[in-house]
Amino acid sequence: EQGSIKITKLLDGREIILGILTKGEIFGEMAILNKTVRNATAIAFEDSVLIRYTSSTLLEDSDSEILTKMFTVISRRLW
């Protein structure tokens, strides 16, 4: 909704920045789909407002916009 989120991962004791996400971008989608723990860390890079989804809320949500966005993001990352 607002702000930016830094996505990082520890590799050999060093923090590697995987990306900086801004308004409208999503993260944590693979953990929801796979029902596993996340393999990266998300840190608010500035004051941020997030919308939290779970597998339950995604299935209950009649608005398919978030699902379309999720699959678009997954496809782009896999490509």
PDB file of N, CA and C in Angstrom:
ATOM      1  N   GLU A   1       0.812  -1.193   0.000  1.00  0.00           N
ATOM      2  CA  GLU A   1       0.000   0.000   0.000  1.00  0.00           C
ATOM      3  C   GLU A   1       0.860   1.263   0.000  1.00  0.00           C
ATOM      4  N   GLN A   2       1.945   1.225   0.804  1.00  0.00           N
ATOM      5  CA  GLN A   2       2.761   2.434   0.948  1.00  0.00           C
ATOM      6  C   GLN A   2       4.135   2.060   1.477  1.00  0.00           C
ATOM      7  N   GLY A   3       5.163   2.772   1.028  1.00  0.00           N
ATOM      8  CA  GLY A   3       6.512   2.559   1.542  1.00  0.00           C
ATOM      9  C   GLY A   3       7.340   1.651   0.670  1.00  0.00           C
ATOM     10  N   SER A   4       8.431   1.158   1.243  1.00  0.00           N
ATOM     11  CA  SER A   4       9.294   0.231   0.518  1.00  0.00           C
ATOM     12  C   SER A   4       9.834  -0.824   1.485  1.00  0.00           C
ATOM     13  N   ILE A   5      10.057  -2.005   0.925  1.00  0.00           N
ATOM     14  CA  ILE A   5      10.493  -3.161   1.700  1.00  0.00           C
ATOM     15  C   ILE A   5      11.783  -3.706   1.084  1.00  0.00           C
ATOM     16  N   LYS A   6      12.789  -3.906   1.925  1.00  0.00           N
ATOM     17  CA  LYS A   6      14.057  -4.475   1.469  1.00  0.00           C
ATOM     18  C   LYS A   6      13.995  -5.989   1.677  1.00  0.00           C
ATOM     19  N   ILE A   7      14.278  -6.745   0.623  1.00  0.00           N
ATOM     20  CA  ILE A   7      14.307  -8.204   0.696  1.00  0.00           C
ATOM     21  C   ILE A   7      15.773  -8.633   0.702  1.00  0.00           C
ATOM     22  N   THR A   8      16.169  -9.360   1.751  1.00  0.00           N
ATOM     23  CA  THR A   8      17.570  -9.760   1.894  1.00  0.00           C
ATOM     24  C   THR A   8      17.670 -11.252   2.187  1.00  0.00           C
ATOM     25  N   LYS A   9      18.887 -11.746   2.022  1.00  0.00           N
ATOM     26  CA  LYS A   9      19.199 -13.132   2.338  1.00  0.00           C
ATOM     27  C   LYS A   9      20.628 -13.174   2.869  1.00  0.00           C
ATOM     28  N   LEU A  10      20.878 -14.015   3.848  1.00  0.00           N
ATOM     29  CA  LEU A  10      22.245 -14.196   4.348  1.00  0.00           C
ATOM     30  C   LEU A  10      22.940 -15.257   3.525  1.00  0.00           C
ATOM     31  N   LEU A  11      24.132 -14.930   3.048  1.00  0.00           N
ATOM     32  CA  LEU A  11      24.924 -15.869   2.272  1.00  0.00           C
ATOM     33  C   LEU A  11      26.357 -15.782   2.768  1.00  0.00           C
ATOM     34  N   ASP A  12      26.846 -16.861   3.328  1.00  0.00           N
ATOM     35  CA  ASP A  12      28.194 -16.899   3.908  1.00  0.00           C
ATOM     36  C   ASP A  12      28.394 -15.784   4.937  1.00  0.00           C
ATOM     37  N   GLY A  13      27.347 -15.525   5.738  1.00  0.00           N
ATOM     38  CA  GLY A  13      27.437 -14.515   6.787  1.00  0.00           C
ATOM     39  C   GLY A  13      27.286 -13.087   6.304  1.00  0.00           C
ATOM     40  N   ARG A  14      27.062 -12.906   5.003  1.00  0.00           N
ATOM     41  CA  ARG A  14      26.898 -11.545   4.446  1.00  0.00           C
ATOM     42  C   ARG A  14      25.454 -11.336   4.012  1.00  0.00           C
ATOM     43  N   GLU A  15      24.959 -10.123   4.248  1.00  0.00           N
ATOM     44  CA  GLU A  15      23.614  -9.793   3.813  1.00  0.00           C
ATOM     45  C   GLU A  15      23.632  -9.441   2.324  1.00  0.00           C
ATOM     46  N   ILE A  16      22.844 -10.146   1.557  1.00  0.00           N
ATOM     47  CA  ILE A  16      22.715  -9.884   0.124  1.00  0.00           C
ATOM     48  C   ILE A  16      21.336  -9.269  -0.100  1.00  0.00           C
ATOM     49  N   ILE A  17      21.290  -8.107  -0.714  1.00  0.00           N
ATOM     50  CA  ILE A  17      20.010  -7.467  -1.013  1.00  0.00           C
ATOM     51  C   ILE A  17      19.481  -8.056  -2.315  1.00  0.00           C
ATOM     52  N   LEU A  18      18.322  -8.701  -2.218  1.00  0.00           N
ATOM     53  CA  LEU A  18      17.692  -9.303  -3.386  1.00  0.00           C
ATOM     54  C   LEU A  18      16.845  -8.286  -4.142  1.00  0.00           C
ATOM     55  N   GLY A  19      16.367  -7.279  -3.433  1.00  0.00           N
ATOM     56  CA  GLY A  19      15.567  -6.259  -4.100  1.00  0.00           C
ATOM     57  C   GLY A  19      14.933  -5.303  -3.112  1.00  0.00           C
ATOM     58  N   ILE A  20      14.461  -4.198  -3.650  1.00  0.00           N
ATOM     59  CA  ILE A  20      13.699  -3.215  -2.892  1.00  0.00           C
ATOM     60  C   ILE A  20      12.323  -3.149  -3.547  1.00  0.00           C
ATOM     61  N   LEU A  21      11.298  -3.491  -2.794  1.00  0.00           N
ATOM     62  CA  LEU A  21       9.943  -3.496  -3.314  1.00  0.00           C
ATOM     63  C   LEU A  21       9.223  -2.217  -2.906  1.00  0.00           C
ATOM     64  N   THR A  22       8.393  -1.712  -3.800  1.00  0.00           N
ATOM     65  CA  THR A  22       7.656  -0.484  -3.527  1.00  0.00           C
ATOM     66  C   THR A  22       6.156  -0.737  -3.646  1.00  0.00           C
ATOM     67  N   LYS A  23       5.388   0.309  -3.536  1.00  0.00           N
ATOM     68  CA  LYS A  23       3.928   0.224  -3.550  1.00  0.00           C
ATOM     69  C   LYS A  23       3.430  -0.662  -4.699  1.00  0.00           C
ATOM     70  N   GLY A  24       2.541  -1.585  -4.347  1.00  0.00           N
ATOM     71  CA  GLY A  24       1.923  -2.442  -5.352  1.00  0.00           C
ATOM     72  C   GLY A  24       2.647  -3.751  -5.600  1.00  0.00           C
ATOM     73  N   GLU A  25       3.867  -3.904  -5.072  1.00  0.00           N
ATOM     74  CA  GLU A  25       4.599  -5.157  -5.277  1.00  0.00           C
ATOM     75  C   GLU A  25       4.279  -6.120  -4.135  1.00  0.00           C
ATOM     76  N   ILE A  26       4.535  -7.398  -4.375  1.00  0.00           N
ATOM     77  CA  ILE A  26       4.216  -8.409  -3.372  1.00  0.00           C
ATOM     78  C   ILE A  26       5.459  -9.225  -3.020  1.00  0.00           C
ATOM     79  N   PHE A  27       5.405  -9.839  -1.839  1.00  0.00           N
ATOM     80  CA  PHE A  27       6.475 -10.752  -1.417  1.00  0.00           C
ATOM     81  C   PHE A  27       5.874 -11.802  -0.499  1.00  0.00           C
ATOM     82  N   GLY A  28       6.563 -12.920  -0.358  1.00  0.00           N
ATOM     83  CA  GLY A  28       6.110 -14.003   0.501  1.00  0.00           C
ATOM     84  C   GLY A  28       5.115 -14.933  -0.173  1.00  0.00           C
ATOM     85  N   GLU A  29       4.910 -14.734  -1.472  1.00  0.00           N
ATOM     86  CA  GLU A  29       3.899 -15.531  -2.192  1.00  0.00           C
ATOM     87  C   GLU A  29       4.258 -17.014  -2.248  1.00  0.00           C
ATOM     88  N   MET A  30       5.537 -17.338  -2.384  1.00  0.00           N
ATOM     89  CA  MET A  30       5.935 -18.739  -2.478  1.00  0.00           C
ATOM     90  C   MET A  30       5.704 -19.463  -1.146  1.00  0.00           C
ATOM     91  N   ALA A  31       5.893 -18.769  -0.033  1.00  0.00           N
ATOM     92  CA  ALA A  31       5.652 -19.372   1.276  1.00  0.00           C
ATOM     93  C   ALA A  31       4.175 -19.708   1.442  1.00  0.00           C
ATOM     94  N   ILE A  32       3.298 -18.868   0.909  1.00  0.00           N
ATOM     95  CA  ILE A  32       1.859 -19.143   0.981  1.00  0.00           C
ATOM     96  C   ILE A  32       1.516 -20.337   0.100  1.00  0.00           C
ATOM     97  N   LEU A  33       2.006 -20.326  -1.122  1.00  0.00           N
ATOM     98  CA  LEU A  33       1.670 -21.394  -2.058  1.00  0.00           C
ATOM     99  C   LEU A  33       2.248 -22.737  -1.641  1.00  0.00           C
ATOM    100  N   ASN A  34       3.478 -22.729  -1.140  1.00  0.00           N
ATOM    101  CA  ASN A  34       4.156 -23.978  -0.762  1.00  0.00           C
ATOM    102  C   ASN A  34       3.922 -24.374   0.693  1.00  0.00           C
ATOM    103  N   LYS A  35       3.312 -23.485   1.465  1.00  0.00           N
ATOM    104  CA  LYS A  35       3.096 -23.702   2.900  1.00  0.00           C
ATOM    105  C   LYS A  35       4.410 -24.049   3.599  1.00  0.00           C
ATOM    106  N   THR A  36       5.433 -23.256   3.284  1.00  0.00           N
ATOM    107  CA  THR A  36       6.754 -23.442   3.882  1.00  0.00           C
ATOM    108  C   THR A  36       7.226 -22.127   4.482  1.00  0.00           C
ATOM    109  N   VAL A  37       8.335 -22.193   5.196  1.00  0.00           N
ATOM    110  CA  VAL A  37       8.915 -20.974   5.742  1.00  0.00           C
ATOM    111  C   VAL A  37       9.557 -20.172   4.608  1.00  0.00           C
ATOM    112  N   ARG A  38       9.672 -18.909   4.834  1.00  0.00           N
ATOM    113  CA  ARG A  38      10.274 -18.041   3.834  1.00  0.00           C
ATOM    114  C   ARG A  38      11.778 -18.267   3.784  1.00  0.00           C
ATOM    115  N   ASN A  39      12.382 -18.022   2.628  1.00  0.00           N
ATOM    116  CA  ASN A  39      13.823 -18.223   2.515  1.00  0.00           C
ATOM    117  C   ASN A  39      14.577 -16.908   2.391  1.00  0.00           C
ATOM    118  N   ALA A  40      13.876 -15.796   2.644  1.00  0.00           N
ATOM    119  CA  ALA A  40      14.510 -14.476   2.647  1.00  0.00           C
ATOM    120  C   ALA A  40      13.868 -13.656   3.765  1.00  0.00           C
ATOM    121  N   THR A  41      14.468 -12.518   4.049  1.00  0.00           N
ATOM    122  CA  THR A  41      13.970 -11.633   5.099  1.00  0.00           C
ATOM    123  C   THR A  41      13.430 -10.365   4.468  1.00  0.00           C
ATOM    124  N   ALA A  42      12.287  -9.916   4.948  1.00  0.00           N
ATOM    125  CA  ALA A  42      11.685  -8.661   4.488  1.00  0.00           C
ATOM    126  C   ALA A  42      11.776  -7.643   5.620  1.00  0.00           C
ATOM    127  N   ILE A  43      12.357  -6.480   5.313  1.00  0.00           N
ATOM    128  CA  ILE A  43      12.559  -5.429   6.302  1.00  0.00           C
ATOM    129  C   ILE A  43      12.004  -4.129   5.736  1.00  0.00           C
ATOM    130  N   ALA A  44      11.200  -3.430   6.541  1.00  0.00           N
ATOM    131  CA  ALA A  44      10.694  -2.132   6.096  1.00  0.00           C
ATOM    132  C   ALA A  44      11.879  -1.195   5.901  1.00  0.00           C
ATOM    133  N   PHE A  45      12.021  -0.678   4.686  1.00  0.00           N
ATOM    134  CA  PHE A  45      13.114   0.215   4.324  1.00  0.00           C
ATOM    135  C   PHE A  45      12.773   1.650   4.723  1.00  0.00           C
ATOM    136  N   GLU A  46      11.485   1.908   4.884  1.00  0.00           N
ATOM    137  CA  GLU A  46      10.953   3.192   5.347  1.00  0.00           C
ATOM    138  C   GLU A  46       9.580   2.905   5.942  1.00  0.00           C
ATOM    139  N   ASP A  47       8.938   3.913   6.515  1.00  0.00           N
ATOM    140  CA  ASP A  47       7.594   3.702   7.045  1.00  0.00           C
ATOM    141  C   ASP A  47       6.725   3.103   5.951  1.00  0.00           C
ATOM    142  N   SER A  48       6.045   1.995   6.263  1.00  0.00           N
ATOM    143  CA  SER A  48       5.297   1.256   5.253  1.00  0.00           C
ATOM    144  C   SER A  48       3.950   0.799   5.799  1.00  0.00           C
ATOM    145  N   VAL A  49       3.008   0.629   4.890  1.00  0.00           N
ATOM    146  CA  VAL A  49       1.704   0.059   5.203  1.00  0.00           C
ATOM    147  C   VAL A  49       1.528  -1.127   4.275  1.00  0.00           C
ATOM    148  N   LEU A  50       1.256  -2.309   4.859  1.00  0.00           N
ATOM    149  CA  LEU A  50       1.151  -3.548   4.090  1.00  0.00           C
ATOM    150  C   LEU A  50      -0.252  -4.119   4.171  1.00  0.00           C
ATOM    151  N   ILE A  51      -0.613  -4.906   3.176  1.00  0.00           N
ATOM    152  CA  ILE A  51      -1.817  -5.725   3.227  1.00  0.00           C
ATOM    153  C   ILE A  51      -1.341  -7.157   3.407  1.00  0.00           C
ATOM    154  N   ARG A  52      -1.842  -7.815   4.435  1.00  0.00           N
ATOM    155  CA  ARG A  52      -1.409  -9.188   4.728  1.00  0.00           C
ATOM    156  C   ARG A  52      -2.440 -10.172   4.195  1.00  0.00           C
ATOM    157  N   TYR A  53      -1.966 -11.121   3.411  1.00  0.00           N
ATOM    158  CA  TYR A  53      -2.808 -12.194   2.901  1.00  0.00           C
ATOM    159  C   TYR A  53      -2.306 -13.524   3.434  1.00  0.00           C
ATOM    160  N   THR A  54      -3.210 -14.438   3.632  1.00  0.00           N
ATOM    161  CA  THR A  54      -2.874 -15.818   3.969  1.00  0.00           C
ATOM    162  C   THR A  54      -3.511 -16.706   2.902  1.00  0.00           C
ATOM    163  N   SER A  55      -3.209 -17.981   2.927  1.00  0.00           N
ATOM    164  CA  SER A  55      -3.838 -18.870   1.955  1.00  0.00           C
ATOM    165  C   SER A  55      -5.353 -18.852   2.122  1.00  0.00           C
ATOM    166  N   SER A  56      -5.835 -18.732   3.346  1.00  0.00           N
ATOM    167  CA  SER A  56      -7.279 -18.683   3.596  1.00  0.00           C
ATOM    168  C   SER A  56      -7.900 -17.419   3.029  1.00  0.00           C
ATOM    169  N   THR A  57      -7.284 -16.276   3.290  1.00  0.00           N
ATOM    170  CA  THR A  57      -7.866 -15.023   2.797  1.00  0.00           C
ATOM    171  C   THR A  57      -7.788 -14.937   1.286  1.00  0.00           C
ATOM    172  N   LEU A  58      -6.782 -15.530   0.678  1.00  0.00           N
ATOM    173  CA  LEU A  58      -6.704 -15.528  -0.782  1.00  0.00           C
ATOM    174  C   LEU A  58      -7.847 -16.322  -1.391  1.00  0.00           C
ATOM    175  N   LEU A  59      -8.195 -17.448  -0.785  1.00  0.00           N
ATOM    176  CA  LEU A  59      -9.280 -18.276  -1.298  1.00  0.00           C
ATOM    177  C   LEU A  59     -10.641 -17.635  -1.053  1.00  0.00           C
ATOM    178  N   GLU A  60     -10.768 -16.890   0.032  1.00  0.00           N
ATOM    179  CA  GLU A  60     -12.034 -16.230   0.360  1.00  0.00           C
ATOM    180  C   GLU A  60     -12.246 -14.958  -0.438  1.00  0.00           C
ATOM    181  N   ASP A  61     -11.163 -14.339  -0.887  1.00  0.00           N
ATOM    182  CA  ASP A  61     -11.236 -13.049  -1.582  1.00  0.00           C
ATOM    183  C   ASP A  61     -11.891 -13.238  -2.950  1.00  0.00           C
ATOM    184  N   SER A  62     -13.001 -12.573  -3.158  1.00  0.00           N
ATOM    185  CA  SER A  62     -13.692 -12.702  -4.442  1.00  0.00           C
ATOM    186  C   SER A  62     -13.013 -11.876  -5.538  1.00  0.00           C
ATOM    187  N   ASP A  63     -12.106 -10.984  -5.140  1.00  0.00           N
ATOM    188  CA  ASP A  63     -11.391 -10.157  -6.104  1.00  0.00           C
ATOM    189  C   ASP A  63     -10.156 -10.915  -6.581  1.00  0.00           C
ATOM    190  N   SER A  64     -10.120 -11.275  -7.838  1.00  0.00           N
ATOM    191  CA  SER A  64      -9.010 -12.081  -8.349  1.00  0.00           C
ATOM    192  C   SER A  64      -7.795 -11.239  -8.714  1.00  0.00           C
ATOM    193  N   GLU A  65      -7.841  -9.936  -8.486  1.00  0.00           N
ATOM    194  CA  GLU A  65      -6.715  -9.064  -8.838  1.00  0.00           C
ATOM    195  C   GLU A  65      -5.431  -9.480  -8.129  1.00  0.00           C
ATOM    196  N   ILE A  66      -5.509  -9.810  -6.842  1.00  0.00           N
ATOM    197  CA  ILE A  66      -4.311 -10.195  -6.105  1.00  0.00           C
ATOM    198  C   ILE A  66      -3.778 -11.529  -6.610  1.00  0.00           C
ATOM    199  N   LEU A  67      -4.664 -12.460  -6.957  1.00  0.00           N
ATOM    200  CA  LEU A  67      -4.199 -13.741  -7.496  1.00  0.00           C
ATOM    201  C   LEU A  67      -3.530 -13.552  -8.847  1.00  0.00           C
ATOM    202  N   THR A  68      -4.090 -12.704  -9.679  1.00  0.00           N
ATOM    203  CA  THR A  68      -3.475 -12.396 -10.973  1.00  0.00           C
ATOM    204  C   THR A  68      -2.099 -11.796 -10.766  1.00  0.00           C
ATOM    205  N   LYS A  69      -1.995 -10.868  -9.815  1.00  0.00           N
ATOM    206  CA  LYS A  69      -0.704 -10.236  -9.523  1.00  0.00           C
ATOM    207  C   LYS A  69       0.292 -11.272  -9.013  1.00  0.00           C
ATOM    208  N   MET A  70      -0.152 -12.171  -8.136  1.00  0.00           N
ATOM    209  CA  MET A  70       0.732 -13.207  -7.612  1.00  0.00           C
ATOM    210  C   MET A  70       1.298 -14.082  -8.721  1.00  0.00           C
ATOM    211  N   PHE A  71       0.436 -14.555  -9.598  1.00  0.00           N
ATOM    212  CA  PHE A  71       0.900 -15.437 -10.666  1.00  0.00           C
ATOM    213  C   PHE A  71       1.772 -14.699 -11.671  1.00  0.00           C
ATOM    214  N   THR A  72       1.521 -13.418 -11.884  1.00  0.00           N
ATOM    215  CA  THR A  72       2.362 -12.612 -12.749  1.00  0.00           C
ATOM    216  C   THR A  72       3.763 -12.490 -12.153  1.00  0.00           C
ATOM    217  N   VAL A  73       3.821 -12.215 -10.852  1.00  0.00           N
ATOM    218  CA  VAL A  73       5.110 -12.083 -10.159  1.00  0.00           C
ATOM    219  C   VAL A  73       5.874 -13.405 -10.192  1.00  0.00           C
ATOM    220  N   ILE A  74       5.190 -14.490  -9.901  1.00  0.00           N
ATOM    221  CA  ILE A  74       5.831 -15.803  -9.903  1.00  0.00           C
ATOM    222  C   ILE A  74       6.363 -16.130 -11.291  1.00  0.00           C
ATOM    223  N   SER A  75       5.574 -15.886 -12.315  1.00  0.00           N
ATOM    224  CA  SER A  75       6.011 -16.159 -13.681  1.00  0.00           C
ATOM    225  C   SER A  75       7.235 -15.332 -14.039  1.00  0.00           C
ATOM    226  N   ARG A  76       7.220 -14.049 -13.681  1.00  0.00           N
ATOM    227  CA  ARG A  76       8.351 -13.170 -13.992  1.00  0.00           C
ATOM    228  C   ARG A  76       9.616 -13.628 -13.267  1.00  0.00           C
ATOM    229  N   ARG A  77       9.477 -14.027 -12.005  1.00  0.00           N
ATOM    230  CA  ARG A  77      10.652 -14.470 -11.241  1.00  0.00           C
ATOM    231  C   ARG A  77      11.196 -15.784 -11.759  1.00  0.00           C
ATOM    232  N   LEU A  78      10.316 -16.674 -12.199  1.00  0.00           N
ATOM    233  CA  LEU A  78      10.780 -17.937 -12.749  1.00  0.00           C
ATOM    234  C   LEU A  78      11.439 -17.736 -14.115  1.00  0.00           C
ATOM    235  N   TRP A  79      10.925 -16.830 -14.893  1.00  0.00           N
ATOM    236  CA  TRP A  79      11.456 -16.572 -16.228  1.00  0.00           C
ATOM    237  C   TRP A  79      12.883 -16.081 -16.134  1.00  0.00           C
TER     238      TRP A  79
END
